[in-house]
JSON list of C-alpha atoms in Angstrom, two decimals:
[
{"chain": "A", "resi": 1, "resn": "UNK", "atom": "CA", "xyz": [157.74, 89.22, 209.41]},
{"chain": "A", "resi": 2, "resn": "UNK", "atom": "CA", "xyz": [159.61, 91.97, 211.30]},
{"chain": "A", "resi": 3, "resn": "UNK", "atom": "CA", "xyz": [159.50, 95.35, 209.59]},
{"chain": "A", "resi": 4, "resn": "UNK", "atom": "CA", "xyz": [162.72, 97.04, 208.42]},
{"chain": "A", "resi": 5, "resn": "UNK", "atom": "CA", "xyz": [164.26, 99.87, 210.46]},
{"chain": "A", "resi": 6, "resn": "UNK", "atom": "CA", "xyz": [162.58, 98.63, 213.61]},
{"chain": "A", "resi": 7, "resn": "UNK", "atom": "CA", "xyz": [163.47, 100.77, 216.62]},
{"chain": "A", "resi": 8, "resn": "UNK", "atom": "CA", "xyz": [163.95, 98.60, 219.67]},
{"chain": "A", "resi": 9, "resn": "UNK", "atom": "CA", "xyz": [164.13, 100.80, 222.76]},
{"chain": "A", "resi": 10, "resn": "UNK", "atom": "CA", "xyz": [165.81, 99.44, 225.91]},
{"chain": "A", "resi": 11, "resn": "UNK", "atom": "CA", "xyz": [162.36, 98.61, 227.32]},
{"chain": "A", "resi": 12, "resn": "UNK", "atom": "CA", "xyz": [161.35, 96.73, 224.17]},
{"chain": "A", "resi": 13, "resn": "UNK", "atom": "CA", "xyz": [164.61, 94.79, 224.14]},
{"chain": "A", "resi": 14, "resn": "UNK", "atom": "CA", "xyz": [164.15, 93.72, 227.76]},
{"chain": "A", "resi": 15, "resn": "UNK", "atom": "CA", "xyz": [160.50, 92.74, 227.21]},
{"chain": "A", "resi": 16, "resn": "UNK", "atom": "CA", "xyz": [161.53, 90.67, 224.19]},
{"chain": "A", "resi": 17, "resn": "UNK", "atom": "CA", "xyz": [164.42, 89.06, 226.10]},
{"chain": "A", "resi": 18, "resn": "UNK", "atom": "CA", "xyz": [162.11, 88.14, 228.99]},
{"chain": "A", "resi": 19, "resn": "UNK", "atom": "CA", "xyz": [159.52, 86.67, 226.63]},
{"chain": "A", "resi": 20, "resn": "UNK", "atom": "CA", "xyz": [162.17, 84.70, 224.76]},
{"chain": "A", "resi": 21, "resn": "UNK", "atom": "CA", "xyz": [163.51, 83.42, 228.08]},
{"chain": "A", "resi": 22, "resn": "UNK", "atom": "CA", "xyz": [160.27, 81.69, 229.05]},
{"chain": "A", "resi": 23, "resn": "UNK", "atom": "CA", "xyz": [157.88, 79.16, 227.58]},
{"chain": "A", "resi": 24, "resn": "UNK", "atom": "CA", "xyz": [155.13, 80.00, 230.08]},
{"chain": "A", "resi": 25, "resn": "UNK", "atom": "CA", "xyz": [153.22, 82.34, 227.74]},
{"chain": "A", "resi": 26, "resn": "UNK", "atom": "CA", "xyz": [152.88, 85.09, 230.34]},
{"chain": "A", "resi": 27, "resn": "UNK", "atom": "CA", "xyz": [150.09, 87.63, 230.68]},
{"chain": "A", "resi": 28, "resn": "UNK", "atom": "CA", "xyz": [150.90, 91.36, 230.52]},
{"chain": "A", "resi": 29, "resn": "UNK", "atom": "CA", "xyz": [150.92, 91.45, 234.33]},
{"chain": "A", "resi": 30, "resn": "UNK", "atom": "CA", "xyz": [153.40, 88.57, 234.43]},
{"chain": "A", "resi": 31, "resn": "UNK", "atom": "CA", "xyz": [155.60, 90.29, 231.82]},
{"chain": "A", "resi": 32, "resn": "UNK", "atom": "CA", "xyz": [155.45, 93.41, 234.00]},
{"chain": "A", "resi": 33, "resn": "UNK", "atom": "CA", "xyz": [156.66, 91.40, 237.03]},
{"chain": "A", "resi": 34, "resn": "UNK", "atom": "CA", "xyz": [159.52, 89.90, 234.99]},
{"chain": "A", "resi": 35, "resn": "UNK", "atom": "CA", "xyz": [160.62, 93.22, 233.51]},
{"chain": "A", "resi": 36, "resn": "UNK", "atom": "CA", "xyz": [160.44, 95.10, 236.84]},
{"chain": "A", "resi": 37, "resn": "UNK", "atom": "CA", "xyz": [163.27, 92.90, 238.13]},
{"chain": "A", "resi": 38, "resn": "UNK", "atom": "CA", "xyz": [165.48, 94.59, 235.54]},
{"chain": "A", "resi": 39, "resn": "UNK", "atom": "CA", "xyz": [163.75, 97.97, 235.12]},
{"chain": "A", "resi": 40, "resn": "UNK", "atom": "CA", "xyz": [162.23, 98.90, 238.47]},
{"chain": "A", "resi": 41, "resn": "UNK", "atom": "CA", "xyz": [160.81, 102.18, 237.14]},
{"chain": "A", "resi": 42, "resn": "UNK", "atom": "CA", "xyz": [158.78, 100.68, 234.27]},
{"chain": "A", "resi": 43, "resn": "UNK", "atom": "CA", "xyz": [155.00, 101.15, 234.36]},
{"chain": "A", "resi": 44, "resn": "UNK", "atom": "CA", "xyz": [152.32, 98.63, 233.49]},
{"chain": "A", "resi": 45, "resn": "UNK", "atom": "CA", "xyz": [151.11, 101.02, 230.77]},
{"chain": "A", "resi": 46, "resn": "UNK", "atom": "CA", "xyz": [154.57, 100.93, 229.18]},
{"chain": "A", "resi": 47, "resn": "UNK", "atom": "CA", "xyz": [154.43, 97.14, 229.18]},
{"chain": "A", "resi": 48, "resn": "UNK", "atom": "CA", "xyz": [151.01, 97.11, 227.49]},
{"chain": "A", "resi": 49, "resn": "UNK", "atom": "CA", "xyz": [152.04, 99.65, 224.84]},
{"chain": "A", "resi": 50, "resn": "UNK", "atom": "CA", "xyz": [155.28, 97.84, 224.06]},
{"chain": "A", "resi": 51, "resn": "UNK", "atom": "CA", "xyz": [153.63, 94.42, 223.90]},
{"chain": "A", "resi": 52, "resn": "UNK", "atom": "CA", "xyz": [151.18, 95.89, 221.39]},
{"chain": "A", "resi": 53, "resn": "UNK", "atom": "CA", "xyz": [154.06, 97.41, 219.41]},
{"chain": "A", "resi": 54, "resn": "UNK", "atom": "CA", "xyz": [156.08, 94.16, 219.40]},
{"chain": "A", "resi": 55, "resn": "UNK", "atom": "CA", "xyz": [152.99, 92.29, 218.22]},
{"chain": "A", "resi": 56, "resn": "UNK", "atom": "CA", "xyz": [152.35, 94.84, 215.45]},
{"chain": "A", "resi": 57, "resn": "UNK", "atom": "CA", "xyz": [155.92, 94.30, 214.25]},
{"chain": "A", "resi": 58, "resn": "UNK", "atom": "CA", "xyz": [155.53, 90.52, 214.12]},
{"chain": "A", "resi": 59, "resn": "UNK", "atom": "CA", "xyz": [158.06, 89.91, 216.91]},
{"chain": "A", "resi": 60, "resn": "UNK", "atom": "CA", "xyz": [155.60, 88.29, 219.33]},
{"chain": "A", "resi": 61, "resn": "UNK", "atom": "CA", "xyz": [152.26, 86.52, 219.15]},
{"chain": "A", "resi": 62, "resn": "UNK", "atom": "CA", "xyz": [149.14, 87.32, 221.12]},
{"chain": "A", "resi": 63, "resn": "UNK", "atom": "CA", "xyz": [147.33, 84.30, 222.48]},
{"chain": "A", "resi": 64, "resn": "UNK", "atom": "CA", "xyz": [143.88, 85.78, 222.98]},
{"chain": "A", "resi": 65, "resn": "UNK", "atom": "CA", "xyz": [141.86, 82.61, 222.75]},
{"chain": "A", "resi": 66, "resn": "UNK", "atom": "CA", "xyz": [143.54, 80.82, 225.66]},
{"chain": "A", "resi": 67, "resn": "UNK", "atom": "CA", "xyz": [141.98, 81.47, 229.04]},
{"chain": "A", "resi": 68, "resn": "UNK", "atom": "CA", "xyz": [140.47, 84.67, 230.42]},
{"chain": "A", "resi": 69, "resn": "UNK", "atom": "CA", "xyz": [143.58, 86.85, 229.93]},
{"chain": "A", "resi": 70, "resn": "UNK", "atom": "CA", "xyz": [145.66, 87.67, 226.86]},
{"chain": "A", "resi": 71, "resn": "UNK", "atom": "CA", "xyz": [148.97, 85.83, 226.85]},
{"chain": "A", "resi": 72, "resn": "UNK", "atom": "CA", "xyz": [152.11, 86.49, 224.83]},
{"chain": "A", "resi": 73, "resn": "UNK", "atom": "CA", "xyz": [154.60, 84.26, 223.02]},
{"chain": "A", "resi": 74, "resn": "UNK", "atom": "CA", "xyz": [157.96, 85.35, 221.58]},
{"chain": "A", "resi": 75, "resn": "UNK", "atom": "CA", "xyz": [158.23, 82.17, 219.54]},
{"chain": "A", "resi": 76, "resn": "UNK", "atom": "CA", "xyz": [156.45, 83.10, 216.33]},
{"chain": "A", "resi": 77, "resn": "UNK", "atom": "CA", "xyz": [157.42, 79.95, 214.41]},
{"chain": "A", "resi": 78, "resn": "UNK", "atom": "CA", "xyz": [154.47, 77.66, 213.61]},
{"chain": "A", "resi": 79, "resn": "UNK", "atom": "CA", "xyz": [153.45, 75.66, 216.65]},
{"chain": "A", "resi": 80, "resn": "UNK", "atom": "CA", "xyz": [150.33, 74.81, 218.61]},
{"chain": "A", "resi": 81, "resn": "UNK", "atom": "CA", "xyz": [149.40, 75.40, 222.23]},
{"chain": "A", "resi": 82, "resn": "UNK", "atom": "CA", "xyz": [147.71, 73.29, 224.87]},
{"chain": "A", "resi": 83, "resn": "UNK", "atom": "CA", "xyz": [145.99, 74.73, 227.94]},
{"chain": "A", "resi": 84, "resn": "UNK", "atom": "CA", "xyz": [145.54, 73.03, 231.34]},
{"chain": "A", "resi": 85, "resn": "UNK", "atom": "CA", "xyz": [141.84, 73.03, 232.22]},
{"chain": "A", "resi": 86, "resn": "UNK", "atom": "CA", "xyz": [142.65, 73.13, 235.92]},
{"chain": "A", "resi": 87, "resn": "UNK", "atom": "CA", "xyz": [145.33, 75.80, 236.42]},
{"chain": "A", "resi": 88, "resn": "UNK", "atom": "CA", "xyz": [145.40, 77.59, 233.05]},
{"chain": "A", "resi": 89, "resn": "UNK", "atom": "CA", "xyz": [149.05, 76.79, 232.31]},
{"chain": "A", "resi": 90, "resn": "UNK", "atom": "CA", "xyz": [149.82, 77.01, 228.59]},
{"chain": "A", "resi": 91, "resn": "UNK", "atom": "CA", "xyz": [152.32, 74.73, 226.87]},
{"chain": "A", "resi": 92, "resn": "UNK", "atom": "CA", "xyz": [153.77, 74.36, 223.38]},
{"chain": "A", "resi": 93, "resn": "UNK", "atom": "CA", "xyz": [153.24, 71.45, 221.03]},
{"chain": "A", "resi": 94, "resn": "UNK", "atom": "CA", "xyz": [155.55, 70.63, 218.13]},
{"chain": "A", "resi": 95, "resn": "UNK", "atom": "CA", "xyz": [154.45, 71.58, 214.60]},
{"chain": "A", "resi": 96, "resn": "UNK", "atom": "CA", "xyz": [153.89, 67.95, 213.64]},
{"chain": "A", "resi": 97, "resn": "UNK", "atom": "CA", "xyz": [151.06, 67.69, 216.20]},
{"chain": "A", "resi": 98, "resn": "UNK", "atom": "CA", "xyz": [148.71, 68.82, 213.46]},
{"chain": "A", "resi": 99, "resn": "UNK", "atom": "CA", "xyz": [150.86, 68.46, 210.38]},
{"chain": "A", "resi": 100, "resn": "UNK", "atom": "CA", "xyz": [148.05, 68.60, 207.85]},
{"chain": "A", "resi": 101, "resn": "UNK", "atom": "CA", "xyz": [146.86, 71.95, 209.16]},
{"chain": "A", "resi": 102, "resn": "UNK", "atom": "CA", "xyz": [150.36, 73.34, 209.69]},
{"chain": "A", "resi": 103, "resn": "UNK", "atom": "CA", "xyz": [151.49, 72.33, 206.18]},
{"chain": "A", "resi": 104, "resn": "UNK", "atom": "CA", "xyz": [148.42, 73.95, 204.69]},
{"chain": "A", "resi": 105, "resn": "UNK", "atom": "CA", "xyz": [147.93, 70.81, 202.67]},
{"chain": "A", "resi": 106, "resn": "UNK", "atom": "CA", "xyz": [146.36, 71.64, 199.26]},
{"chain": "A", "resi": 107, "resn": "UNK", "atom": "CA", "xyz": [143.98, 68.71, 199.70]},
{"chain": "A", "resi": 108, "resn": "UNK", "atom": "CA", "xyz": [142.51, 70.45, 202.73]},
{"chain": "A", "resi": 109, "resn": "UNK", "atom": "CA", "xyz": [141.87, 73.58, 200.68]},
{"chain": "A", "resi": 110, "resn": "UNK", "atom": "CA", "xyz": [140.32, 71.58, 197.85]},
{"chain": "A", "resi": 111, "resn": "UNK", "atom": "CA", "xyz": [138.07, 69.67, 200.24]},
{"chain": "A", "resi": 112, "resn": "UNK", "atom": "CA", "xyz": [136.95, 72.73, 202.20]},
{"chain": "A", "resi": 113, "resn": "UNK", "atom": "CA", "xyz": [136.75, 75.09, 199.20]},
{"chain": "A", "resi": 114, "resn": "UNK", "atom": "CA", "xyz": [138.62, 77.68, 201.27]},
{"chain": "A", "resi": 115, "resn": "UNK", "atom": "CA", "xyz": [142.07, 79.14, 200.80]},
{"chain": "A", "resi": 116, "resn": "UNK", "atom": "CA", "xyz": [143.49, 78.48, 204.24]},
{"chain": "A", "resi": 117, "resn": "UNK", "atom": "CA", "xyz": [145.31, 81.59, 205.50]},
{"chain": "A", "resi": 118, "resn": "UNK", "atom": "CA", "xyz": [145.66, 80.64, 209.15]},
{"chain": "A", "resi": 119, "resn": "UNK", "atom": "CA", "xyz": [144.36, 78.33, 211.82]},
{"chain": "A", "resi": 120, "resn": "UNK", "atom": "CA", "xyz": [143.34, 78.09, 215.45]},
{"chain": "A", "resi": 121, "resn": "UNK", "atom": "CA", "xyz": [143.23, 74.71, 217.08]},
{"chain": "A", "resi": 122, "resn": "UNK", "atom": "CA", "xyz": [142.35, 74.56, 220.75]},
{"chain": "A", "resi": 123, "resn": "UNK", "atom": "CA", "xyz": [143.80, 71.72, 222.78]},
{"chain": "A", "resi": 124, "resn": "UNK", "atom": "CA", "xyz": [143.02, 71.26, 226.46]},
{"chain": "A", "resi": 125, "resn": "UNK", "atom": "CA", "xyz": [144.31, 68.83, 229.04]},
{"chain": "A", "resi": 126, "resn": "UNK", "atom": "CA", "xyz": [145.75, 68.60, 232.54]},
{"chain": "A", "resi": 127, "resn": "UNK", "atom": "CA", "xyz": [149.38, 69.65, 233.10]},
{"chain": "A", "resi": 128, "resn": "UNK", "atom": "CA", "xyz": [151.88, 67.45, 234.94]},
{"chain": "A", "resi": 129, "resn": "UNK", "atom": "CA", "xyz": [151.77, 69.62, 238.09]},
{"chain": "A", "resi": 130, "resn": "UNK", "atom": "CA", "xyz": [147.98, 69.31, 238.35]},
{"chain": "A", "resi": 131, "resn": "UNK", "atom": "CA", "xyz": [148.09, 65.54, 237.69]},
{"chain": "A", "resi": 132, "resn": "UNK", "atom": "CA", "xyz": [150.61, 65.16, 240.52]},
{"chain": "A", "resi": 133, "resn": "UNK", "atom": "CA", "xyz": [148.50, 67.34, 242.83]},
{"chain": "A", "resi": 134, "resn": "UNK", "atom": "CA", "xyz": [145.42, 65.20, 242.05]},
{"chain": "A", "resi": 135, "resn": "UNK", "atom": "CA", "xyz": [147.31, 61.99, 242.76]},
{"chain": "A", "resi": 136, "resn": "UNK", "atom": "CA", "xyz": [148.72, 63.33, 246.03]},
{"chain": "A", "resi": 137, "resn": "UNK", "atom": "CA", "xyz": [145.49, 64.92, 247.20]}
]
């Protein structure tokens, strides 16, 4: 949940706009490349600090369990991710892909004897680009 009286600087606004304009779940370096097209003077350190700030305010998600580098997602609504095992591309899945987990079904809590406060479900596969490359090569 975003915090009240949030100060969005021009850099933060542009970072957020760039993240909301893509579904590729970019790394900090990729965010830097996107933002530099609009703010040529921005530093990589500024990108890292602002990504951390936006995450702390609940405006973006960190995807730290997908691949070797941290990725970022501006879509904070409940959804799952899938990662290509060949190229590392990350895609979104709809919430109903794991509806029992996403609904926090009381039966799941009763069965596990845990109050479920969050989840992490890892899904891996091969993206369409890599499937095509395999078939052509």
